[in-house]
Every structure is written in structure tokens, then in C-alpha cells.
Amino acid sequence: MTLLLKAENLSRVYPSGEGQVTALRPFTHTFAPGMTAVVGPSGSGKSTLLNLLAGFDTPTAGRVVVGDTDLHRLTESGRADFRLAHYGFVFQSHNLVAILSAQENVEFPLMLAGVPPRERRDRARALLAQVGLEKRTGHMPAQLSGGEAQRVALARALVGEPGVLLADEPTGNLDTKTGNEVLELLLAPAKAGRTVVLITHDAEVAARADYTLRVRDGEVREETRVRV
Ligand code: ADP
């Protein structure tokens, strides 16, 4: 399902010693369906932005609106349920549960969402096949290569068919070829109308996105660029 993700006058100031750090200056933006790359130097505010969009962090001012929902008006548990229903996450490190197989890891969010076992199993299998891991369903995370583990993490992020997919350096730990494969798998939902927001340091990855936001000293600017 396509869901519009909006940041409205969103800002975040952190207390720091005697003073404060403005991690994100007031910022208004509608994340269009497709892939938005968030780029900028270390410490510029990229993670702050992603954490606010996810509802992991609370804005100092402004709102995050997803579809018709003001994310920070929900209760903590309401937000957790909302995330489960509408968000998928991919991080630099795959964050798979070590004692669960690939299949079980992908089923996990569906289990939390109360999807019946057989449907869970079928959907997880289909997603693992989609990321090319149909032969690895019973493997434990420790038995998988970095790229395979990241593909399992991607299958887990996508299995709930989220409208919003947030990714923090998902290709950062991978070699170029494997990174490109993971990027292709993130571009597919973006092309299908999901909203994918991806932090990346990799200019080649950013070049594949539909939109770029450049963050500098907490200021977010939309970058216009001509497609070649
Ligand atoms: P990036 O992801 O671009 O590396 P961050 O969003 O992590 O940047 O950080 C932006 C700024 O906010 C930095 O100056 C950082 O030190 C500060 N910052 C981030 N998180 C916190 C926090 N929890 N408390 C205090 N300052 C923070």
C-alpha cells in the first residue's frame, strides 16, 4: 500500500552539557513513493531524521504524518503496532535473531502481527525465494554470508508489505557486487510505489535513488538533479 510520509516543521534539539545541539533544523518535506537517498557527512543529522521518521525518537517540535496518522500522537504501544503494520527496517548490521533460522526470522514480524502459522510460513518462503534464498530457509544467521544475512533482513523487512521502508546504510558492510544486489532488492519495492528512505555514504547508491536529501549541520535540503 502506498502511504505518504510527511515531515512537517520537524526539528530535534538535544540537551548537551550546559547547552544544546540542534541535530535537525525545522524541516518540511513529503517523501514521495520511490526511493529517497539521505546523504551528508557524519554527525550532520541523518540518523536523527530517520529515528524521528520511525518514531523511535520524539521531535522537539513538528510532526511526522504517515497517511492520516500523526505518529507522535499515538501511545508508545500504538506506535509499535503502527510500525509493525506499516514500516520495514533494514540496518547496516542485519540484526537477525541468532537462535532463529532464516525462515523463522522472516516469520517473526508476522507472528507479532498475529498472522496464522500457515500463512506466515507461506509468505516467509515466498519472500525468501524473492531474495534468492529459497535454499537457505533452514540456515541459522551464523551459517549465512554477510550478503545472504542482509537479504534475509530485507525479506523480513518486506514480508509485512510495509508502505514505508527505512534503511540505514544497508549496503555499508557489503562488497560492491553484493551491495548492488541488496540495492536492487530495495529498488523493487520503491518502483512498486512504496516509500523507501535510505541513508547512504555511497554516491553510486544515492545516484540510483529517485530523490536525494542532503543534510548538513542539521539542515536538510532537497537536491534537484538531472537524470541522464
Ligand atoms: P549522522 O547520522 O548524520 O551521523 P546524527 O543524527 O547521529 O548524525 O547526529 C546529529 C547531531 O546530533 C550530532 O551533533 C550528534 O552528536 C547529535 N546527537 C545525536 N544523537 C544525540 C543524543 N542522543 N544526544 C545528544 N546529541 C545527539
Coordinates of N, CA and C and ligand atoms in Angstrom, one line a residue:
M1 N 0.8 -1.2 0.0 CA 0.0 0.0 0.0 C 0.9 1.3 0.0
T2 N 0.5 2.2 -0.8 CA 1.2 3.5 -0.9 C 0.8 4.4 0.3
L3 N 1.7 4.8 1.1 CA 1.5 5.7 2.2 C 2.3 6.9 2.1
L4 N 1.7 8.1 2.2 CA 2.5 9.3 2.1 C 3.2 9.6 3.5
L5 N 4.5 9.8 3.5 CA 5.2 10.1 4.7 C 5.6 11.5 4.7
K6 N 5.2 12.3 5.7 CA 5.4 13.7 5.7 C 6.1 14.1 7.0
A7 N 7.1 15.0 6.8 CA 7.8 15.7 7.9 C 7.2 17.1 7.9
E8 N 6.6 17.6 9.0 CA 6.1 18.9 9.0 C 6.8 19.7 10.1
N9 N 7.6 20.7 9.7 CA 8.3 21.5 10.6 C 9.0 20.7 11.7
L10 N 9.5 19.6 11.2 CA 10.1 18.7 12.2 C 11.5 19.2 12.6
S11 N 11.7 19.1 13.9 CA 13.0 19.5 14.4 C 13.4 18.7 15.7
R12 N 14.7 18.7 15.9 CA 15.2 17.9 17.1 C 16.4 18.7 17.7
V13 N 16.2 19.0 19.0 CA 17.3 19.6 19.7 C 17.6 18.7 20.9
Y14 N 18.9 18.4 21.0 CA 19.3 17.5 22.2 C 20.0 18.4 23.2
P15 N 19.6 18.1 24.5 CA 20.4 18.8 25.5 C 21.8 18.2 25.5
S16 N 22.8 19.1 25.7 CA 24.2 18.6 25.7 C 25.0 19.4 26.7
G17 N 25.3 18.8 27.9 CA 26.0 19.5 28.9 C 25.2 20.7 29.3
E18 N 25.8 21.9 29.3 CA 25.1 23.1 29.7 C 24.2 23.6 28.6
G19 N 24.6 23.3 27.4 CA 24.0 23.9 26.2 C 23.0 22.9 25.5
Q20 N 22.9 23.0 24.2 CA 22.1 22.1 23.4 C 22.7 22.0 22.0
V21 N 22.3 20.8 21.4 CA 22.8 20.6 20.0 C 21.5 20.5 19.1
T22 N 21.5 21.4 18.1 CA 20.4 21.3 17.1 C 20.8 20.2 16.1
A23 N 20.2 19.1 16.3 CA 20.5 18.0 15.4 C 19.8 18.0 14.1
L24 N 18.5 18.6 14.2 CA 17.7 18.8 13.0 C 17.0 20.1 13.0
R25 N 17.2 20.9 12.0 CA 16.6 22.2 12.0 C 15.2 22.0 11.4
P26 N 14.2 22.9 11.7 CA 12.8 22.7 11.2 C 12.8 22.4 9.7
F27 N 12.1 21.3 9.4 CA 12.2 20.7 8.1 C 10.8 20.2 7.7
T28 N 10.4 20.6 6.5 CA 9.1 20.2 6.0 C 9.4 19.5 4.6
H29 N 8.8 18.3 4.5 CA 9.1 17.5 3.3 C 8.0 16.4 3.1
T30 N 7.6 16.2 1.9 CA 6.8 15.0 1.7 C 7.6 14.0 1.0
F31 N 7.8 12.8 1.5 CA 8.5 11.7 0.9 C 7.6 11.1 -0.1
A32 N 8.0 11.3 -1.3 CA 7.1 10.7 -2.4 C 7.4 9.2 -2.5
P33 N 6.4 8.4 -3.0 CA 6.7 7.0 -3.2 C 7.9 6.9 -4.2
G34 N 8.7 5.9 -3.9 CA 10.0 5.7 -4.6 C 11.1 5.8 -3.6
M35 N 12.4 5.9 -4.1 CA 13.5 5.9 -3.2 C 14.1 7.3 -3.0
T36 N 14.2 7.6 -1.7 CA 14.9 8.9 -1.3 C 16.2 8.5 -0.6
A37 N 17.3 9.0 -1.2 CA 18.6 8.8 -0.5 C 18.8 10.0 0.4
V38 N 19.3 9.7 1.6 CA 19.7 10.8 2.6 C 21.2 10.7 2.7
V39 N 21.8 11.8 2.3 CA 23.3 11.8 2.2 C 23.8 13.0 3.1
G40 N 25.0 13.0 3.5 CA 25.6 14.1 4.2 C 26.7 13.5 5.1
P41 N 27.6 14.4 5.6 CA 28.7 13.9 6.4 C 28.3 13.4 7.8
S42 N 29.2 12.7 8.4 CA 28.9 12.1 9.7 C 28.6 13.2 10.7
G43 N 27.6 13.0 11.5 CA 27.2 14.0 12.5 C 26.3 15.1 12.0
S44 N 25.8 14.9 10.7 CA 25.0 16.0 10.2 C 23.5 16.0 10.5
G45 N 23.1 14.8 11.0 CA 21.7 14.7 11.4 C 20.9 13.6 10.7
K46 N 21.5 12.8 9.9 CA 20.8 11.8 9.1 C 20.1 10.8 10.0
S47 N 20.8 10.2 11.0 CA 20.2 9.2 11.9 C 19.1 9.9 12.7
T48 N 19.3 11.1 13.1 CA 18.3 11.8 13.9 C 17.0 11.9 13.0
L49 N 17.1 12.2 11.7 CA 16.0 12.3 10.9 C 15.3 10.9 10.7
L50 N 16.1 9.9 10.5 CA 15.5 8.5 10.3 C 14.8 8.1 11.6
N51 N 15.4 8.3 12.7 CA 14.8 7.9 14.0 C 13.5 8.7 14.3
L52 N 13.4 9.9 13.9 CA 12.2 10.6 14.0 C 11.1 10.1 13.1
L53 N 11.5 9.8 11.8 CA 10.5 9.3 10.8 C 10.0 7.9 11.3
A54 N 10.9 7.2 12.0 CA 10.5 5.8 12.5 C 9.6 6.0 13.8
G55 N 9.7 7.1 14.5 CA 9.0 7.3 15.7 C 9.8 6.6 16.9
F56 N 11.1 6.4 16.6 CA 12.0 5.9 17.7 C 12.3 7.0 18.6
D57 N 12.4 8.2 18.1 CA 12.8 9.4 18.8 C 11.6 10.4 18.7
T58 N 11.5 11.3 19.7 CA 10.4 12.3 19.7 C 10.9 13.6 19.3
P59 N 10.2 14.3 18.3 CA 10.7 15.6 17.9 C 10.6 16.6 19.0
T60 N 11.4 17.6 18.9 CA 11.3 18.8 19.8 C 10.1 19.6 19.4
A61 N 9.9 19.7 18.1 CA 8.7 20.4 17.5 C 8.4 19.7 16.2
G62 N 7.2 20.0 15.7 CA 6.7 19.5 14.4 C 6.2 18.1 14.5
R63 N 5.8 17.6 13.3 CA 5.1 16.3 13.3 C 5.7 15.4 12.2
V64 N 5.5 14.1 12.4 CA 5.7 13.1 11.3 C 4.3 12.5 11.0
V65 N 3.8 12.7 9.8 CA 2.5 12.2 9.5 C 2.6 11.1 8.4
V66 N 2.0 9.9 8.7 CA 2.1 8.8 7.8 C 0.7 8.5 7.4
G67 N 0.4 8.7 6.1 CA -1.0 8.6 5.7 C -1.8 9.6 6.5
D68 N -2.8 9.2 7.3 CA -3.6 10.1 8.1 C -3.1 10.1 9.5
T69 N -2.1 9.5 9.8 CA -1.7 9.3 11.3 C -0.5 10.2 11.7
D70 N -0.7 10.9 12.8 CA 0.3 11.7 13.4 C 1.1 10.7 14.3
L71 N 2.3 10.4 13.9 CA 3.0 9.3 14.6 C 3.2 9.5 16.1
H72 N 3.5 10.7 16.4 CA 3.8 11.0 17.8 C 2.6 11.3 18.7
R73 N 1.4 11.2 18.1 CA 0.1 11.4 18.9 C -0.3 10.0 19.3
L74 N 0.3 9.0 18.8 CA 0.0 7.6 19.2 C 0.6 7.3 20.6
T75 N 0.1 6.4 21.3 CA 0.8 6.0 22.5 C 2.0 5.1 22.1
E76 N 2.9 4.9 23.0 CA 4.1 4.1 22.7 C 3.7 2.7 22.1
S77 N 2.7 2.1 22.7 CA 2.4 0.7 22.1 C 1.6 0.9 20.8
G78 N 0.8 2.0 20.7 CA 0.1 2.2 19.5 C 1.1 2.5 18.3
R79 N 2.2 3.1 18.7 CA 3.3 3.4 17.7 C 4.0 2.1 17.3
A80 N 4.2 1.2 18.3 CA 4.8 -0.1 18.0 C 3.9 -0.9 17.0
D81 N 2.6 -0.9 17.3 CA 1.7 -1.6 16.4 C 1.7 -1.0 15.0
F82 N 1.7 0.4 15.0 CA 1.7 1.1 13.7 C 2.9 0.7 12.9
R83 N 4.0 0.7 13.6 CA 5.3 0.3 12.9 C 5.2 -1.1 12.3
L84 N 4.7 -1.9 13.1 CA 4.6 -3.4 12.7 C 3.7 -3.5 11.4
A85 N 2.7 -2.7 11.4 CA 1.8 -2.7 10.3 C 2.3 -2.0 9.0
H86 N 3.0 -0.9 9.2 CA 3.3 -0.1 8.1 C 4.8 0.2 7.7
Y87 N 5.7 -0.3 8.6 CA 7.1 0.0 8.4 C 7.9 -1.2 8.3
G88 N 9.0 -1.1 7.4 CA 10.0 -2.2 7.4 C 11.4 -1.5 7.7
F89 N 12.3 -2.2 8.3 CA 13.6 -1.6 8.6 C 14.7 -2.5 8.1
V90 N 15.8 -1.8 7.6 CA 17.0 -2.5 7.3 C 18.1 -1.7 7.8
F91 N 19.0 -2.3 8.5 CA 20.2 -1.6 9.1 C 21.5 -2.1 8.5
Q92 N 22.5 -1.4 8.9 CA 23.9 -1.8 8.3 C 24.2 -3.2 8.8
S93 N 23.9 -3.4 10.0 CA 24.1 -4.8 10.5 C 22.8 -5.5 10.5
H94 N 22.7 -6.7 10.1 CA 21.4 -7.3 9.7 C 20.4 -7.5 10.9
N95 N 21.0 -7.5 12.1 CA 20.1 -7.6 13.3 C 19.2 -8.8 13.3
L96 N 19.6 -9.9 12.7 CA 18.8 -11.1 12.7 C 18.9 -11.8 14.1
V97 N 17.8 -12.5 14.5 CA 17.8 -13.2 15.8 C 18.7 -14.5 15.6
A98 N 19.8 -14.6 16.4 CA 20.8 -15.6 16.2 C 20.2 -17.0 16.4
I99 N 19.2 -17.2 17.2 CA 18.7 -18.5 17.5 C 17.5 -18.9 16.7
L100 N 17.2 -18.1 15.7 CA 16.1 -18.4 14.8 C 16.7 -18.6 13.4
S101 N 16.1 -19.6 12.7 CA 16.5 -19.8 11.3 C 16.1 -18.6 10.4
A102 N 16.6 -18.6 9.2 CA 16.2 -17.6 8.2 C 14.7 -17.5 8.1
Q103 N 14.1 -18.7 7.9 CA 12.6 -18.7 7.8 C 12.0 -18.1 9.0
E104 N 12.4 -18.5 10.2 CA 11.8 -18.0 11.4 C 12.0 -16.5 11.6
N105 N 13.2 -16.1 11.2 CA 13.4 -14.6 11.3 C 12.4 -13.8 10.5
V106 N 12.2 -14.3 9.3 CA 11.3 -13.6 8.4 C 9.8 -13.7 8.9
E107 N 9.5 -14.9 9.5 CA 8.1 -15.0 10.0 C 7.9 -14.2 11.2
F108 N 9.0 -13.8 11.9 CA 8.8 -13.2 13.2 C 7.9 -12.0 13.3
P109 N 8.0 -11.0 12.3 CA 7.1 -9.8 12.4 C 5.7 -10.3 12.2
L110 N 5.5 -11.3 11.3 CA 4.1 -11.8 11.0 C 3.5 -12.4 12.3
M111 N 4.4 -13.1 13.0 CA 3.9 -13.7 14.3 C 3.5 -12.6 15.3
L112 N 4.3 -11.6 15.4 CA 3.9 -10.5 16.3 C 2.6 -9.8 15.8
A113 N 2.4 -9.8 14.5 CA 1.1 -9.2 14.0 C 0.0 -10.2 14.0
G114 N 0.2 -11.4 14.5 CA -0.9 -12.3 14.7 C -1.4 -13.1 13.4
V115 N -0.5 -13.1 12.5 CA -0.8 -13.9 11.2 C -0.8 -15.4 11.5
P116 N -1.8 -16.1 11.1 CA -1.8 -17.6 11.4 C -0.6 -18.3 10.8
P117 N -0.1 -19.4 11.5 CA 1.1 -20.1 11.1 C 1.3 -20.5 9.7
R118 N 0.3 -21.0 9.1 CA 0.5 -21.5 7.7 C 0.7 -20.3 6.7
E119 N -0.1 -19.3 6.9 CA 0.1 -18.1 6.1 C 1.5 -17.5 6.3
R120 N 1.9 -17.5 7.6 CA 3.2 -17.0 7.9 C 4.3 -17.7 7.2
R121 N 4.2 -19.0 7.2 CA 5.2 -19.9 6.6 C 5.2 -19.6 5.1
D122 N 4.0 -19.6 4.5 CA 4.0 -19.4 3.0 C 4.6 -18.0 2.6
R123 N 4.2 -17.0 3.4 CA 4.6 -15.7 3.0 C 6.1 -15.5 3.2
A124 N 6.7 -16.1 4.3 CA 8.1 -16.0 4.5 C 8.9 -16.8 3.4
R125 N 8.3 -17.9 3.1 CA 9.0 -18.7 2.0 C 9.0 -17.9 0.7
A126 N 7.9 -17.3 0.4 CA 7.8 -16.6 -0.9 C 8.8 -15.4 -0.9
L127 N 8.9 -14.7 0.2 CA 9.9 -13.6 0.3 C 11.3 -14.1 0.2
L128 N 11.6 -15.2 0.9 CA 13.0 -15.7 0.8 C 13.3 -16.1 -0.6
A129 N 12.3 -16.7 -1.3 CA 12.6 -17.0 -2.7 C 12.8 -15.8 -3.5
Q130 N 12.0 -14.7 -3.2 CA 12.2 -13.5 -4.0 C 13.6 -12.9 -3.8
V131 N 14.2 -13.0 -2.6 CA 15.6 -12.5 -2.5 C 16.6 -13.6 -2.8
G132 N 16.2 -14.7 -3.4 CA 17.1 -15.7 -3.9 C 17.6 -16.6 -2.9
L133 N 16.9 -16.8 -1.8 CA 17.4 -17.7 -0.7 C 16.5 -18.9 -0.4
E134 N 15.8 -19.4 -1.4 CA 14.9 -20.5 -1.2 C 15.7 -21.7 -0.7
K135 N 17.0 -21.8 -0.9 CA 17.7 -23.0 -0.5 C 18.4 -22.7 0.9
R136 N 18.1 -21.6 1.5 CA 18.7 -21.3 2.8 C 17.7 -21.1 3.9
T137 N 16.5 -21.5 3.7 CA 15.4 -21.2 4.7 C 15.7 -21.7 6.1
G138 N 16.4 -22.9 6.1 CA 16.6 -23.6 7.4 C 17.9 -23.1 8.1
H139 N 18.7 -22.3 7.4 CA 20.0 -21.9 7.9 C 19.9 -20.9 9.0
M140 N 20.8 -21.0 10.0 CA 20.9 -20.1 11.1 C 21.7 -18.9 10.6
P141 N 21.5 -17.7 11.2 CA 22.2 -16.5 10.7 C 23.7 -16.7 10.7
A142 N 24.3 -17.5 11.6 CA 25.7 -17.7 11.6 C 26.2 -18.5 10.5
Q143 N 25.3 -19.2 9.8 CA 25.7 -20.0 8.7 C 25.5 -19.3 7.3
L144 N 25.2 -18.0 7.4 CA 24.9 -17.3 6.2 C 26.1 -16.3 6.0
S145 N 26.4 -16.0 4.7 CA 27.3 -14.9 4.4 C 26.7 -13.6 4.7
G146 N 27.5 -12.5 4.8 CA 27.0 -11.2 5.1 C 25.9 -10.8 4.1
G147 N 26.1 -11.0 2.8 CA 25.1 -10.6 1.8 C 23.8 -11.4 2.0
E148 N 24.0 -12.7 2.3 CA 22.8 -13.6 2.5 C 22.0 -13.1 3.7
A149 N 22.7 -12.8 4.8 CA 22.1 -12.4 6.0 C 21.3 -11.0 5.8
Q150 N 22.0 -10.2 5.0 CA 21.3 -8.9 4.7 C 20.1 -9.1 3.8
R151 N 20.1 -10.1 2.9 CA 18.9 -10.4 2.1 C 17.8 -11.0 3.0
V152 N 18.2 -11.8 4.0 CA 17.2 -12.3 4.9 C 16.5 -11.1 5.7
A153 N 17.4 -10.2 6.1 CA 16.9 -9.0 6.8 C 15.9 -8.2 5.9
L154 N 16.3 -8.2 4.6 CA 15.4 -7.5 3.7 C 14.1 -8.2 3.5
A155 N 14.1 -9.5 3.4 CA 12.9 -10.3 3.3 C 12.0 -10.1 4.6
R156 N 12.7 -10.0 5.7 CA 11.9 -9.7 7.0 C 11.3 -8.3 7.0
A157 N 12.0 -7.4 6.4 CA 11.5 -6.0 6.4 C 10.3 -5.9 5.4
L158 N 10.3 -6.7 4.4 CA 9.3 -6.6 3.3 C 8.1 -7.5 3.5
V159 N 8.2 -8.5 4.4 CA 7.2 -9.6 4.4 C 5.8 -9.0 4.9
G160 N 5.8 -8.0 5.7 CA 4.6 -7.4 6.1 C 4.0 -6.4 5.1
E161 N 4.6 -6.3 3.9 CA 4.2 -5.4 2.8 C 4.1 -4.0 3.4
P162 N 5.1 -3.4 4.0 CA 5.1 -2.1 4.5 C 5.0 -1.0 3.5
G163 N 4.3 0.1 3.8 CA 4.2 1.2 3.0 C 5.5 2.0 3.0
V164 N 6.2 1.9 4.1 CA 7.4 2.7 4.4 C 8.5 1.8 4.7
L165 N 9.6 2.0 4.0 CA 10.8 1.1 4.3 C 12.0 2.1 4.6
L166 N 12.5 2.0 5.8 CA 13.6 2.8 6.2 C 14.9 2.0 6.3
A167 N 15.9 2.5 5.7 CA 17.2 1.7 5.6 C 18.4 2.6 6.0
D168 N 19.2 2.1 6.9 CA 20.4 2.9 7.4 C 21.6 2.2 6.9
E169 N 22.3 2.7 5.9 CA 23.5 2.1 5.3 C 23.4 0.6 5.1
P170 N 22.3 0.2 4.4 CA 22.1 -1.3 4.3 C 23.2 -2.0 3.5
T171 N 23.9 -1.2 2.7 CA 25.0 -1.8 1.8 C 26.4 -1.5 2.4
G172 N 26.4 -0.9 3.6 CA 27.7 -0.4 4.1 C 28.7 -1.4 4.4
N173 N 28.2 -2.6 4.8 CA 29.2 -3.7 5.2 C 29.4 -4.7 4.1
L174 N 28.9 -4.4 2.9 CA 28.9 -5.4 1.8 C 29.9 -5.0 0.7
D175 N 30.4 -6.0 0.0 CA 31.3 -5.7 -1.1 C 30.4 -5.2 -2.3
T176 N 31.0 -4.6 -3.3 CA 30.2 -3.9 -4.3 C 29.2 -4.7 -5.0
K177 N 29.5 -5.9 -5.3 CA 28.6 -6.8 -6.1 C 27.4 -7.1 -5.2
T178 N 27.7 -7.6 -3.9 CA 26.6 -7.9 -3.0 C 25.8 -6.7 -2.6
G179 N 26.5 -5.6 -2.5 CA 25.8 -4.3 -2.2 C 24.8 -4.0 -3.3
N180 N 25.2 -4.2 -4.5 CA 24.3 -3.9 -5.6 C 23.1 -4.8 -5.7
E181 N 23.3 -6.0 -5.3 CA 22.2 -7.0 -5.3 C 21.2 -6.5 -4.2
V182 N 21.7 -6.1 -3.1 CA 20.8 -5.6 -2.0 C 20.1 -4.4 -2.4
L183 N 20.8 -3.5 -3.1 CA 20.2 -2.2 -3.6 C 19.1 -2.5 -4.6
E184 N 19.3 -3.5 -5.5 CA 18.2 -3.8 -6.4 C 17.0 -4.3 -5.7
L185 N 17.2 -5.0 -4.6 CA 16.0 -5.5 -3.9 C 15.3 -4.4 -3.1
L186 N 16.0 -3.3 -2.8 CA 15.4 -2.2 -2.2 C 14.7 -1.3 -3.3
L187 N 15.2 -1.3 -4.5 CA 14.7 -0.5 -5.6 C 13.3 -1.1 -6.0
A188 N 13.2 -2.4 -5.9 CA 12.0 -3.1 -6.4 C 10.7 -2.6 -5.7
P189 N 10.7 -2.6 -4.3 CA 9.5 -2.0 -3.7 C 9.4 -0.5 -4.0
A190 N 10.5 0.2 -4.1 CA 10.4 1.6 -4.5 C 9.7 1.8 -5.8
K191 N 10.0 1.0 -6.8 CA 9.3 1.1 -8.1 C 7.9 0.7 -8.0
A192 N 7.6 -0.2 -7.0 CA 6.2 -0.7 -6.8 C 5.4 0.3 -6.0
G193 N 5.9 1.5 -5.7 CA 5.1 2.6 -5.1 C 5.3 2.6 -3.6
R194 N 6.2 1.9 -3.0 CA 6.5 2.0 -1.6 C 7.4 3.2 -1.4
T195 N 7.4 3.8 -0.2 CA 8.3 4.9 0.1 C 9.5 4.3 0.8
V196 N 10.6 4.4 0.2 CA 11.9 3.9 0.7 C 12.8 5.1 1.0
V197 N 13.2 5.2 2.3 CA 14.2 6.2 2.7 C 15.4 5.6 3.1
L198 N 16.5 5.9 2.5 CA 17.8 5.2 2.7 C 18.9 6.2 3.0
I199 N 19.6 6.0 4.1 CA 20.8 6.7 4.4 C 22.0 6.0 3.8
T200 N 22.8 6.8 3.0 CA 23.9 6.1 2.4 C 25.1 7.1 2.3
H201 N 26.3 6.5 2.4 CA 27.5 7.3 2.2 C 28.0 7.1 0.8
D202 N 27.4 6.2 0.1 CA 27.8 5.7 -1.2 C 27.2 6.5 -2.3
A203 N 28.0 7.3 -3.0 CA 27.4 8.1 -4.1 C 26.8 7.3 -5.2
E204 N 27.3 6.1 -5.5 CA 26.7 5.3 -6.5 C 25.3 4.8 -6.1
V205 N 25.2 4.5 -4.8 CA 23.9 4.1 -4.3 C 22.9 5.3 -4.4
A206 N 23.3 6.4 -3.9 CA 22.5 7.6 -4.0 C 22.1 8.0 -5.4
A207 N 23.0 7.7 -6.3 CA 22.6 8.0 -7.7 C 21.5 7.2 -8.3
R208 N 21.3 6.0 -7.7 CA 20.2 5.2 -8.2 C 18.8 5.6 -7.6
A209 N 18.8 6.4 -6.5 CA 17.6 6.8 -5.9 C 16.8 7.8 -6.8
D210 N 15.5 7.9 -6.5 CA 14.7 8.9 -7.3 C 14.9 10.3 -6.8
Y211 N 15.2 10.4 -5.5 CA 15.3 11.8 -4.9 C 16.5 11.7 -3.9
T212 N 17.1 12.9 -3.7 CA 18.2 13.0 -2.7 C 17.9 14.1 -1.8
L213 N 18.1 13.8 -0.5 CA 18.1 14.9 0.5 C 19.5 15.0 1.1
R214 N 20.0 16.2 1.1 CA 21.4 16.4 1.6 C 21.3 17.1 2.9
V215 N 21.9 16.5 3.9 CA 21.9 17.0 5.3 C 23.2 17.6 5.6
R216 N 23.2 18.8 6.2 CA 24.4 19.5 6.6 C 24.2 20.3 7.8
D217 N 24.9 20.0 8.9 CA 24.7 20.7 10.2 C 23.2 20.8 10.5
G218 N 22.5 19.7 10.4 CA 21.1 19.7 10.8 C 20.1 20.3 9.8
E219 N 20.7 20.8 8.7 CA 19.8 21.4 7.7 C 19.6 20.4 6.6
V220 N 18.3 20.2 6.2 CA 18.0 19.2 5.2 C 17.6 20.0 3.9
R221 N 18.2 19.6 2.8 CA 17.9 20.3 1.6 C 17.6 19.2 0.5
E222 N 16.5 19.5 -0.3 CA 16.3 18.6 -1.4 C 17.2 18.9 -2.5
E223 N 17.8 17.9 -3.1 CA 18.7 18.2 -4.2 C 18.0 17.9 -5.5
T224 N 18.1 18.9 -6.3 CA 17.5 18.6 -7.7 C 18.6 18.1 -8.6
R225 N 18.3 17.1 -9.3 CA 19.3 16.7 -10.2 C 18.7 16.2 -11.5
V226 N 19.5 16.3 -12.5 CA 19.0 16.0 -13.9 C 19.3 14.5 -14.1
R227 N 18.3 13.8 -14.5 CA 18.6 12.4 -14.7 C 19.2 12.2 -16.1
V228 N 20.3 11.4 -16.2 CA 20.9 11.1 -17.5 C 20.5 9.8 -18.0
Ligands
ADP1 P1 24.6 11.4 11.4 O1 23.6 10.3 11.4 O2 24.5 12.2 10.1 O3 26.0 10.9 11.6 P2 23.3 12.1 13.9 O4 21.9 12.3 13.5 O5 23.7 10.9 14.6 O6 24.2 12.4 12.6 O7 23.8 13.3 14.8 C1 23.5 14.7 14.6 C2 24.0 15.6 15.7 O8 23.2 15.3 16.9 C3 25.4 15.3 16.1 O9 26.0 16.5 16.6 C4 25.3 14.3 17.3 O10 26.4 14.5 18.2 C5 24.0 14.8 18.0 N1 23.2 13.8 18.6 C6 22.7 12.7 18.1 N2 22.1 11.9 19.0 C7 22.2 12.5 20.2 C8 21.8 12.3 21.5 N3 21.0 11.2 21.8 N4 22.1 13.2 22.5 C9 22.8 14.3 22.2 N5 23.2 14.6 21.0 C10 22.9 13.7 20.0

